[in-house]
mmCIF file of C-alpha atoms in Angstrom:
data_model
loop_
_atom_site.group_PDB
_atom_site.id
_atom_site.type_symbol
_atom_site.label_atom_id
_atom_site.label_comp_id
_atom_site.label_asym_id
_atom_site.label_seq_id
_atom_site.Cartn_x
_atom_site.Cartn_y
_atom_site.Cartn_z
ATOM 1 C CA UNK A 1092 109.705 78.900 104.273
ATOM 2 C CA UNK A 1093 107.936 81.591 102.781
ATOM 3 C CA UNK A 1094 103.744 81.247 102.769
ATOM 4 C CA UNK A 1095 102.179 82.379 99.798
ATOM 5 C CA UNK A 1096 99.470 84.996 100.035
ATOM 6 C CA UNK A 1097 96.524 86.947 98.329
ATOM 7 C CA UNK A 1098 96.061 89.976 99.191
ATOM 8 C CA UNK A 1099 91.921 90.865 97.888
ATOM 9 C CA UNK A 1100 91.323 94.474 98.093
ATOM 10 C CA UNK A 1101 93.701 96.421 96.250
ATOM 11 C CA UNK A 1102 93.218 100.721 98.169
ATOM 12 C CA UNK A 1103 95.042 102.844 99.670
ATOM 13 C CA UNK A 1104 95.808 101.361 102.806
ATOM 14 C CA UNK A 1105 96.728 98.193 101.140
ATOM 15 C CA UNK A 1106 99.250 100.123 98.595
ATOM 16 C CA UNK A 1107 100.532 101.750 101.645
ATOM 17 C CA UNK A 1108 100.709 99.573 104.395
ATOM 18 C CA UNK A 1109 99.846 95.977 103.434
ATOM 19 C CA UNK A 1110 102.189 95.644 100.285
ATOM 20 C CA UNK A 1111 104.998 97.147 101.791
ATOM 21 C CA UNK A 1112 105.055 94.581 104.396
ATOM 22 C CA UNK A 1113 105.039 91.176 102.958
ATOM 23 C CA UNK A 1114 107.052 92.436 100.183
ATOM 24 C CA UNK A 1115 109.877 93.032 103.544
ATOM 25 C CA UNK A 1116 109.531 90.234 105.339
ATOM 26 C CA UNK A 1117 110.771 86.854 104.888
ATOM 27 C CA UNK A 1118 107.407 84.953 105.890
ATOM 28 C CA UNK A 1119 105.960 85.989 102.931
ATOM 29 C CA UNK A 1120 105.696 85.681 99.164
ATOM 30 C CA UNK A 1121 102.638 87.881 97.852
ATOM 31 C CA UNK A 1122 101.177 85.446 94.557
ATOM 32 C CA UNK A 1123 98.337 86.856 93.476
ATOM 33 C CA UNK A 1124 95.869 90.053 94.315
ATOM 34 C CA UNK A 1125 91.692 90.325 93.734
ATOM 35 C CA UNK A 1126 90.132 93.318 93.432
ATOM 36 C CA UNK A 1127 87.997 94.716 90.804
ATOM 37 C CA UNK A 1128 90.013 98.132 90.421
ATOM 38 C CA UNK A 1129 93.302 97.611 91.513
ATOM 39 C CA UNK A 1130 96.540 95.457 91.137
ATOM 40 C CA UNK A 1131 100.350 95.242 92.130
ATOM 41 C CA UNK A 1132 102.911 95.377 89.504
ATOM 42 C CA UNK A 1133 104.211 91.831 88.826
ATOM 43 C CA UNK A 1134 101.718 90.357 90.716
ATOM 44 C CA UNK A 1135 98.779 87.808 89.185
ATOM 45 C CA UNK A 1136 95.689 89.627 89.323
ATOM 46 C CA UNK A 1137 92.028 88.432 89.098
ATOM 47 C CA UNK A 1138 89.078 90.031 89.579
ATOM 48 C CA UNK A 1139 87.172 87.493 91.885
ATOM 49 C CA UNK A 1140 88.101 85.703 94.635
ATOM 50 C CA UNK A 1141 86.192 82.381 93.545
ATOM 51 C CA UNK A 1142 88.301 82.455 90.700
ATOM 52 C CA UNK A 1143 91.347 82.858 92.469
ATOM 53 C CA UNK A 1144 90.752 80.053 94.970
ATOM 54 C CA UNK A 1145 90.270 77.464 92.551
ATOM 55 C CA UNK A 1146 93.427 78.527 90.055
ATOM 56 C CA UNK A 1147 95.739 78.857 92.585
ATOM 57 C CA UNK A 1148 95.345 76.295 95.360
ATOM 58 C CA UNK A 1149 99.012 76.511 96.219
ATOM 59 C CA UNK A 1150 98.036 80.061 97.863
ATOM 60 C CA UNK A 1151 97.903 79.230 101.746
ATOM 61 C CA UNK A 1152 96.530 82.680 102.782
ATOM 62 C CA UNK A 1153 94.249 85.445 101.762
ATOM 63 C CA UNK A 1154 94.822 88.613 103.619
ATOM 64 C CA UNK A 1155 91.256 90.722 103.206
ATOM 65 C CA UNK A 1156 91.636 94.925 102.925
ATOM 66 C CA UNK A 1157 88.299 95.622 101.202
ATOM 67 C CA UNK A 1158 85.107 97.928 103.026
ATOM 68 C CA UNK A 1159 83.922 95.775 106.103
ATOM 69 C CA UNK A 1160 80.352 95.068 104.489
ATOM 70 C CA UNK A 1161 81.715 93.252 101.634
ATOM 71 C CA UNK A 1162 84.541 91.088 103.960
ATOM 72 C CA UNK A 1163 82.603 88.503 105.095
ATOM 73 C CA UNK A 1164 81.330 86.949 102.339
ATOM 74 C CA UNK A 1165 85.075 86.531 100.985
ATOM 75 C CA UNK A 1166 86.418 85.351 104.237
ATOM 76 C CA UNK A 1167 83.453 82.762 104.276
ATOM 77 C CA UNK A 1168 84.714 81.578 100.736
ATOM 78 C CA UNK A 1169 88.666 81.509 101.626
ATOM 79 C CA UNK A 1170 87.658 79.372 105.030
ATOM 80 C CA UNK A 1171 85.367 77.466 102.815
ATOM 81 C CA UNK A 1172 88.617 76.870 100.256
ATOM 82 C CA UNK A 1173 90.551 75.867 103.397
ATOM 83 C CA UNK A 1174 93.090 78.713 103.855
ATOM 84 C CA UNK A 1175 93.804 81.060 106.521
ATOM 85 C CA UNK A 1176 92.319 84.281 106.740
ATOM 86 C CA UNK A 1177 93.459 87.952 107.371
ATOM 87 C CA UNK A 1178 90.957 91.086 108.461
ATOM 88 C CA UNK A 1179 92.014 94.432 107.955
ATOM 89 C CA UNK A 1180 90.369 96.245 110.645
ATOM 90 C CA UNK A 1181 87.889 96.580 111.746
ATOM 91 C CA UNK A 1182 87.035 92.588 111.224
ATOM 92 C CA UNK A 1183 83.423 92.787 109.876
ATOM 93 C CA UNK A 1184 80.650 94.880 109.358
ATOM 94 C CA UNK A 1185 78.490 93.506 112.740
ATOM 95 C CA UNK A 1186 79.674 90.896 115.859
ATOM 96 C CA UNK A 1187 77.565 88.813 115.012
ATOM 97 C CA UNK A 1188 79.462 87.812 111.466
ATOM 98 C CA UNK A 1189 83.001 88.169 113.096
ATOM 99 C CA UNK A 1190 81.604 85.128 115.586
ATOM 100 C CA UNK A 1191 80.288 83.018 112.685
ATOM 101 C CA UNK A 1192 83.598 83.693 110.656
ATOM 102 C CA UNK A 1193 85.415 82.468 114.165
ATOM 103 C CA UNK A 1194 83.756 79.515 114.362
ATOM 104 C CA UNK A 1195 84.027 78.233 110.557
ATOM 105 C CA UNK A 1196 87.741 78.925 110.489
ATOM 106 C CA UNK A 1197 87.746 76.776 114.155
ATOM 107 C CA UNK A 1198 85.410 74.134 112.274
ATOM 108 C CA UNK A 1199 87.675 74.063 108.986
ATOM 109 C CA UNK A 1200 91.094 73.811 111.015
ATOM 110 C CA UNK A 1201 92.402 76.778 110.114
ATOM 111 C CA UNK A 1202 93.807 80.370 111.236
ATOM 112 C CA UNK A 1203 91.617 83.540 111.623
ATOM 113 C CA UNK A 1204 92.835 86.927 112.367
ATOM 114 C CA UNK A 1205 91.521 90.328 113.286
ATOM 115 C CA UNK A 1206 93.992 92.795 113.135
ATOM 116 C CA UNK A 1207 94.083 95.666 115.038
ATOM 117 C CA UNK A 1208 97.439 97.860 113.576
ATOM 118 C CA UNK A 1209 96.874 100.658 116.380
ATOM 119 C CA UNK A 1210 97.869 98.185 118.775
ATOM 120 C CA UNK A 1211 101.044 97.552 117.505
ATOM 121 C CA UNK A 1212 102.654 101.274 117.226
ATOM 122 C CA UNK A 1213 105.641 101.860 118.858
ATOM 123 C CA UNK A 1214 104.570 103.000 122.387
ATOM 124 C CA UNK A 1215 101.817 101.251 122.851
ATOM 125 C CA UNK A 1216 103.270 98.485 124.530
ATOM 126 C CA UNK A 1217 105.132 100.609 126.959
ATOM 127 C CA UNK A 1218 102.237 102.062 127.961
ATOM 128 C CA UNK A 1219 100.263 98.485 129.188
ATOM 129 C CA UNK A 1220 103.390 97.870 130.927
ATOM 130 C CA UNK A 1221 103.586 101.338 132.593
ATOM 131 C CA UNK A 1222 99.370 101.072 133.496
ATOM 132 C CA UNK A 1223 99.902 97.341 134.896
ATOM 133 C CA UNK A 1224 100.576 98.335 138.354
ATOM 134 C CA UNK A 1225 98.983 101.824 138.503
ATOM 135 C CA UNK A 1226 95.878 103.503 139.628
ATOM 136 C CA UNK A 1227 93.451 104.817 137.095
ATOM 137 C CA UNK A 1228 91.919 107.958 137.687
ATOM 138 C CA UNK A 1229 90.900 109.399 134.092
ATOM 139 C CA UNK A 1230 91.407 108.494 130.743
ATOM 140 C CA UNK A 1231 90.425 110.586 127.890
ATOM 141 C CA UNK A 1232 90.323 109.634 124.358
ATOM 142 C CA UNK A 1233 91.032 112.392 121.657
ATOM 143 C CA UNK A 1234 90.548 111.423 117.997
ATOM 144 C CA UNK A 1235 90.241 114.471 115.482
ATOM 145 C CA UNK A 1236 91.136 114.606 112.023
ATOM 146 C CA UNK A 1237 90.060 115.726 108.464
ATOM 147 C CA UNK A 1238 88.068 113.550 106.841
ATOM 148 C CA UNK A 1239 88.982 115.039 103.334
ATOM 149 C CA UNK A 1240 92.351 114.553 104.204
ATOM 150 C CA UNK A 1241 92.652 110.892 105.118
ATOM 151 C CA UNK A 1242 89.922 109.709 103.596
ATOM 152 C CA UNK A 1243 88.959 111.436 99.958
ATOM 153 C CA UNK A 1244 86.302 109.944 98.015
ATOM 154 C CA UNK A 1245 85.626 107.023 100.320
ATOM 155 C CA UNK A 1246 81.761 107.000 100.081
ATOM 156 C CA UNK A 1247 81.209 103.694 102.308
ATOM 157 C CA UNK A 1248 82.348 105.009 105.121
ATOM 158 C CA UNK A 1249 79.359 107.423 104.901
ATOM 159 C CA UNK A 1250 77.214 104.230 104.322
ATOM 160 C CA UNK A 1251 75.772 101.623 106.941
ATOM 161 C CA UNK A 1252 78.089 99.617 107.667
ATOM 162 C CA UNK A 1253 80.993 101.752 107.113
ATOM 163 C CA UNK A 1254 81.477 103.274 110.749
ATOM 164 C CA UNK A 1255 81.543 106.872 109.811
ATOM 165 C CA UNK A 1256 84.282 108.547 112.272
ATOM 166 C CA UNK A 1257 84.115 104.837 113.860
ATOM 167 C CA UNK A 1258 86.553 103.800 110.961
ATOM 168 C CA UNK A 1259 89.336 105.454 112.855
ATOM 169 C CA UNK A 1260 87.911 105.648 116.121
ATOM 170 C CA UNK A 1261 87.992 102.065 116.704
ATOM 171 C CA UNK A 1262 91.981 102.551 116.263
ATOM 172 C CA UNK A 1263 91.677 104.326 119.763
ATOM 173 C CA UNK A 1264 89.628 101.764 121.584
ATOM 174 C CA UNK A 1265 91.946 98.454 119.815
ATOM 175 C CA UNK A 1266 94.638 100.899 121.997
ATOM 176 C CA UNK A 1267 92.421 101.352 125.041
ATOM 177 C CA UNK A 1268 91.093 97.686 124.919
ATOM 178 C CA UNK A 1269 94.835 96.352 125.034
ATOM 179 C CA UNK A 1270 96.617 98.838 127.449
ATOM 180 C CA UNK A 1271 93.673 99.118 130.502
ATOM 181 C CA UNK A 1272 94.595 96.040 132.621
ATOM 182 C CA UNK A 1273 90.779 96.196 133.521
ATOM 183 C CA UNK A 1274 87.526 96.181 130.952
ATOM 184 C CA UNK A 1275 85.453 98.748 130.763
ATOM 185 C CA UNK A 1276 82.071 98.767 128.987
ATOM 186 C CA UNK A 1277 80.210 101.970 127.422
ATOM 187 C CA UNK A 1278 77.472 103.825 129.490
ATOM 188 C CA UNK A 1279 76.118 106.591 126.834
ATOM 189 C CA UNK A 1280 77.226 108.260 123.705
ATOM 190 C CA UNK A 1281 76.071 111.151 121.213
ATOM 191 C CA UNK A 1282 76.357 110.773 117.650
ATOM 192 C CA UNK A 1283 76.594 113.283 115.551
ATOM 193 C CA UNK A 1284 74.684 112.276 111.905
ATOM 194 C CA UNK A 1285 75.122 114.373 108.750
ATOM 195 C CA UNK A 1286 71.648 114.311 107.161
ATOM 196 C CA UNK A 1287 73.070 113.137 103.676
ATOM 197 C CA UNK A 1288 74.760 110.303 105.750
ATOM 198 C CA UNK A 1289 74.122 107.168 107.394
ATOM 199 C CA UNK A 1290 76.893 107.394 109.929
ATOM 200 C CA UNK A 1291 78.818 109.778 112.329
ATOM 201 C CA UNK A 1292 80.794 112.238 111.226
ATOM 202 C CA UNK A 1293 81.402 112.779 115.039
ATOM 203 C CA UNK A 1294 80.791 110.572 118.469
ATOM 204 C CA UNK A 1295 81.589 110.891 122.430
ATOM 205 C CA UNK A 1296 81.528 108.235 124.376
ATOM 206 C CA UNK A 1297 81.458 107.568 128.860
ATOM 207 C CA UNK A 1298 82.276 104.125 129.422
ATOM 208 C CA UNK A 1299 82.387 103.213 132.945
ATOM 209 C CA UNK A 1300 84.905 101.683 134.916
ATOM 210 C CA UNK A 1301 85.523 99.141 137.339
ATOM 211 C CA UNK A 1302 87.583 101.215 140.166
ATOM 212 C CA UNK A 1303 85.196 104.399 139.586
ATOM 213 C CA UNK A 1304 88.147 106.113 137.210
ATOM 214 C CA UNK A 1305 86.246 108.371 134.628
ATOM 215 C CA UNK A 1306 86.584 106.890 131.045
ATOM 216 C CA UNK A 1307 85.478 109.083 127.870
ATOM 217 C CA UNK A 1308 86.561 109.447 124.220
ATOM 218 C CA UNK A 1309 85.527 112.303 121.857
ATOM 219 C CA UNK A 1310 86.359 111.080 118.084
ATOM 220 C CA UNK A 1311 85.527 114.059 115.329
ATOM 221 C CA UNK A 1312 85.915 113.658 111.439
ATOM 222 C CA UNK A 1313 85.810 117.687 111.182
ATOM 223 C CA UNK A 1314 89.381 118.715 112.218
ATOM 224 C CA UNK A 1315 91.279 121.185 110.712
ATOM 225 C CA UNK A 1316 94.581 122.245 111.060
ATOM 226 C CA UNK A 1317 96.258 120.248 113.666
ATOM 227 C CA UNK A 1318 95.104 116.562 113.942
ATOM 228 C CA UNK A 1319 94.947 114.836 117.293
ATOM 229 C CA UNK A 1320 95.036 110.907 118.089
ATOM 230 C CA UNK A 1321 96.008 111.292 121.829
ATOM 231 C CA UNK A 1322 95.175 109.736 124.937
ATOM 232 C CA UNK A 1323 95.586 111.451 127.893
ATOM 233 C CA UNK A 1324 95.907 108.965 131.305
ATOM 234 C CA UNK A 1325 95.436 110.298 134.738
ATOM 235 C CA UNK A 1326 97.021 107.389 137.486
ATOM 236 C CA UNK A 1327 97.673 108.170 141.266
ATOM 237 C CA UNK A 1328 101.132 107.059 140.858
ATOM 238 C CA UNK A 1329 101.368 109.810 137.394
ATOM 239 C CA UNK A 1330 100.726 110.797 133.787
ATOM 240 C CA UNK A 1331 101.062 109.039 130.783
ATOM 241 C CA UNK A 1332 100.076 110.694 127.594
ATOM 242 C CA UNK A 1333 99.865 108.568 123.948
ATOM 243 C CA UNK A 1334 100.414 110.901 121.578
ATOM 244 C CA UNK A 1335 100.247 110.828 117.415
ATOM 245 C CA UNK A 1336 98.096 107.215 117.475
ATOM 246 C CA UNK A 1337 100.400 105.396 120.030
ATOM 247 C CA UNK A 1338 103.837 105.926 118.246
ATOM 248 C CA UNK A 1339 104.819 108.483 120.902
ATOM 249 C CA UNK A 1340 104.549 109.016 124.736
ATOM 250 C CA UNK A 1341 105.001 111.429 127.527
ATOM 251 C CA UNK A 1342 105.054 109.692 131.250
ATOM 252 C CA UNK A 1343 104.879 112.749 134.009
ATOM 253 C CA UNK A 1344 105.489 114.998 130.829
ATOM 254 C CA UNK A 1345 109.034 113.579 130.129
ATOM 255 C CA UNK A 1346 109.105 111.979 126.100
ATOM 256 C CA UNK A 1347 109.806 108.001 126.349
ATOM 257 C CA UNK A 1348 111.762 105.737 123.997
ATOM 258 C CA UNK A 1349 110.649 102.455 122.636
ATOM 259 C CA UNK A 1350 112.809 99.357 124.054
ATOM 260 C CA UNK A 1351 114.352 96.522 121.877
ATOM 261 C CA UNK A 1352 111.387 94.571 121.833
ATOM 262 C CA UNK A 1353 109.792 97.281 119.583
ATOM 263 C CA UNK A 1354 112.634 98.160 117.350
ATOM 264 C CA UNK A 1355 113.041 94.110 115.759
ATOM 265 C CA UNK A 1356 110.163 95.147 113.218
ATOM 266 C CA UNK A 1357 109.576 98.330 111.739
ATOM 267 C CA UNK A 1358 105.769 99.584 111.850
ATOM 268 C CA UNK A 1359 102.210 98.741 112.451
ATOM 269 C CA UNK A 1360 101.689 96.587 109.417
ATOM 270 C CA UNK A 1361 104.942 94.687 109.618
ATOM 271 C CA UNK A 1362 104.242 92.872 113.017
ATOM 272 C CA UNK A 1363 100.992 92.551 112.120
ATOM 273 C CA UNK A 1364 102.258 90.100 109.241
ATOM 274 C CA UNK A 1365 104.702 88.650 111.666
ATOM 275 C CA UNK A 1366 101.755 87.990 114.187
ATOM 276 C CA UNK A 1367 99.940 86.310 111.721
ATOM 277 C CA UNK A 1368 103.115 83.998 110.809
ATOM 278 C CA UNK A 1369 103.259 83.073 114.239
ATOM 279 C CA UNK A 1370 99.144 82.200 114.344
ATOM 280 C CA UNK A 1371 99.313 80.244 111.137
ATOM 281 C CA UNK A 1372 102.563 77.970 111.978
ATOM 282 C CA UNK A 1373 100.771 77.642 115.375
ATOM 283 C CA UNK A 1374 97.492 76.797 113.830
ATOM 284 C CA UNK A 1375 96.246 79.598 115.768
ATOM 285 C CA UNK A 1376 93.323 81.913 116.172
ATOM 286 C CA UNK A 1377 93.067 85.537 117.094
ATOM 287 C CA UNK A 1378 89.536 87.034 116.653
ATOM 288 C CA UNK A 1379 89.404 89.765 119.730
ATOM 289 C CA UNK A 1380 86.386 91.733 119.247
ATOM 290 C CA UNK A 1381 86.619 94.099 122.390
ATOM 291 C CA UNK A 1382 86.808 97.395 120.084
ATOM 292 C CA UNK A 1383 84.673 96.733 117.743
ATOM 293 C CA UNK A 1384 81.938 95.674 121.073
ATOM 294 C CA UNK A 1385 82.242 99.469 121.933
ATOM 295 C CA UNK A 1386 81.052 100.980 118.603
ATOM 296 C CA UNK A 1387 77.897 98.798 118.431
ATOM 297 C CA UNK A 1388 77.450 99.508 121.941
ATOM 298 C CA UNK A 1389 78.044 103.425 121.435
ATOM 299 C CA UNK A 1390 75.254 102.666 118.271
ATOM 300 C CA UNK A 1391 73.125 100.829 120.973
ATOM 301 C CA UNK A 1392 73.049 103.673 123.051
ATOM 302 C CA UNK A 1393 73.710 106.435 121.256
ATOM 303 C CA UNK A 1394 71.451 109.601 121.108
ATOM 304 C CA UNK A 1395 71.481 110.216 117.504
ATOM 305 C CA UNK A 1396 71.838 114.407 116.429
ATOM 306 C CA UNK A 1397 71.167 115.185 113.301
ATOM 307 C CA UNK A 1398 74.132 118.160 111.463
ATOM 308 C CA UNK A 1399 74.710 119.558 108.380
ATOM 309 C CA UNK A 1400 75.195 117.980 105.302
ATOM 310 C CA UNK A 1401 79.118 116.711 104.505
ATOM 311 C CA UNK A 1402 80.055 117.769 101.248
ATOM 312 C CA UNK A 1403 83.160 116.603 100.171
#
């Protein structure tokens, strides 16, 4: 049986990724979009979620891609309505909301998930099972791409709340969070501000680690030319490099290929629809927070530099 779902928050990444998705799989049956700008051919559109809830009641579950700001007072009204909720990442615009929206959706009896797509690429996986049994000795985070070329004309993500180089930084921690078989917490950061802006246009971070392994991540929005989402792992048993977001890796500089498990779905997006399946036939909940307990932290503790302007 297919579960009929909203999808409220009709971008880019929801054109790209999120459509794509349930239109493939079988655990789905997309029945209506909200969004004040956008909508999916063939698809009943409205342009508020209120109205939504109360036409269509037969809609189980309302997957949410907007800005983070904005997400919690539509997940509040969906858990409110009784149905099961979706978060694009990253889940809200502060902990503090993410816990509340956990414990409604606990209180109402129904599933809450926040996704975190970097986790499922293709190597990923392969490289928690590789780490299980190993050593660390350094890990080093390397995040650099254009801003202008993944994300034109996005002016939230320049606003509070919008995570500034964050957006796709926290990518790289959901993928450090889940591979490191032992937490890690953040000791200092810098912050690099545009003064037109209200968030980083660049970070580094030192986290510290449990064994004494050296931790640190370096996330810029100013890259040109090549792009980088790598992280490089130093173990005394070897090296394991993630390269291109987790959808490739090197282990002692020899290229690895995914195993069977991997290959049943296709992409990021698509398991993260089949996880969600599996939470909301479960009745489950899924509401990890560790990356997104990083970036406040590396707010927290950041020394804050003021840069030039960004001009788009």
């Amino acid at each position: 049986m297919a579960y009929k779902i909203a999808l409220a928050g009709i971008g880019k990444i929801a054109r790209d990724q999120h459509v794509p998705a349930i239109a493939a799989s079988p655990d789905w049956d997309l029945a209506a979009t909200v969004s004040r700008h956008g909508s999916v051919d063939g698809v009943e559109a409205y342009d508020d979620l209120g109205a939504m809830l109360a036409a269509r009641p037969d809609i189980e579950v309302v997957s949410l891609c907007m800005p983070p700001v904005p997400r919690f007072d539509y997940a509040k009204a969906a858990i409110a309505a009784g149905r099961h909720v979706m978060l694009e990442k990253p889940p809200g615009a502060s902990l503090a909301e993410c816990h509340a929206l956990e414990a409604m959706a606990r209180a109402a009896g129904v599933s809450i998930y926040a996704t975190w797509h970097s986790r499922e690429a293709a190597m990923v996986a392969t490289a928690k099972a590789w780490l299980k049994d190993k050593t660390l000795e350094s890990l080093h985070v390397i995040w650099k791409e254009d801003v202008r070329k993944w994300h034109p004309g996005q002016t939230w993500i320049w606003q509070a709340g919008g995570l500034g180089v964050f957006d796709p930084g926290i990518n790289a921690l959901s993928i450090v969070t889940e591979i490191l078989p032992d937490p890690i917490h953040v000791t200092a950061s810098e912050l690099l501000i545009p003064e037109n802006c209200e968030t980083p246009i660049a970070a580094s971070i030192d986290f510290a680690h449990p064994g004494g392994a050296r931790v640190t991540a370096e996330f810029d929005f100013r890259k040109e030319g090549d792009q980088f989402w790598t992280i490089e792992i130093e173990a005394r048993e070897g090296r394991l490099t993630l390269l291109e977001g987790g959808g490739a890796l090197e282990i002692d500089g020899k290229a690895q290929t995914a195993g069977p498990a991997t290959d049943a779905l296709t992409g990021e997006y698509p398991r993260l629809y089949a996880n969600m399946a599996r939470l909301v036939r479960a009745g489950g909940v899924d509401m990890d927070l560790a990356p997104l307990v990083h970036v406040a932290d590396a707010f927290l503790l950041g020394r804050w530099i003021t840069v030039d302007p960004f001009i788009e």
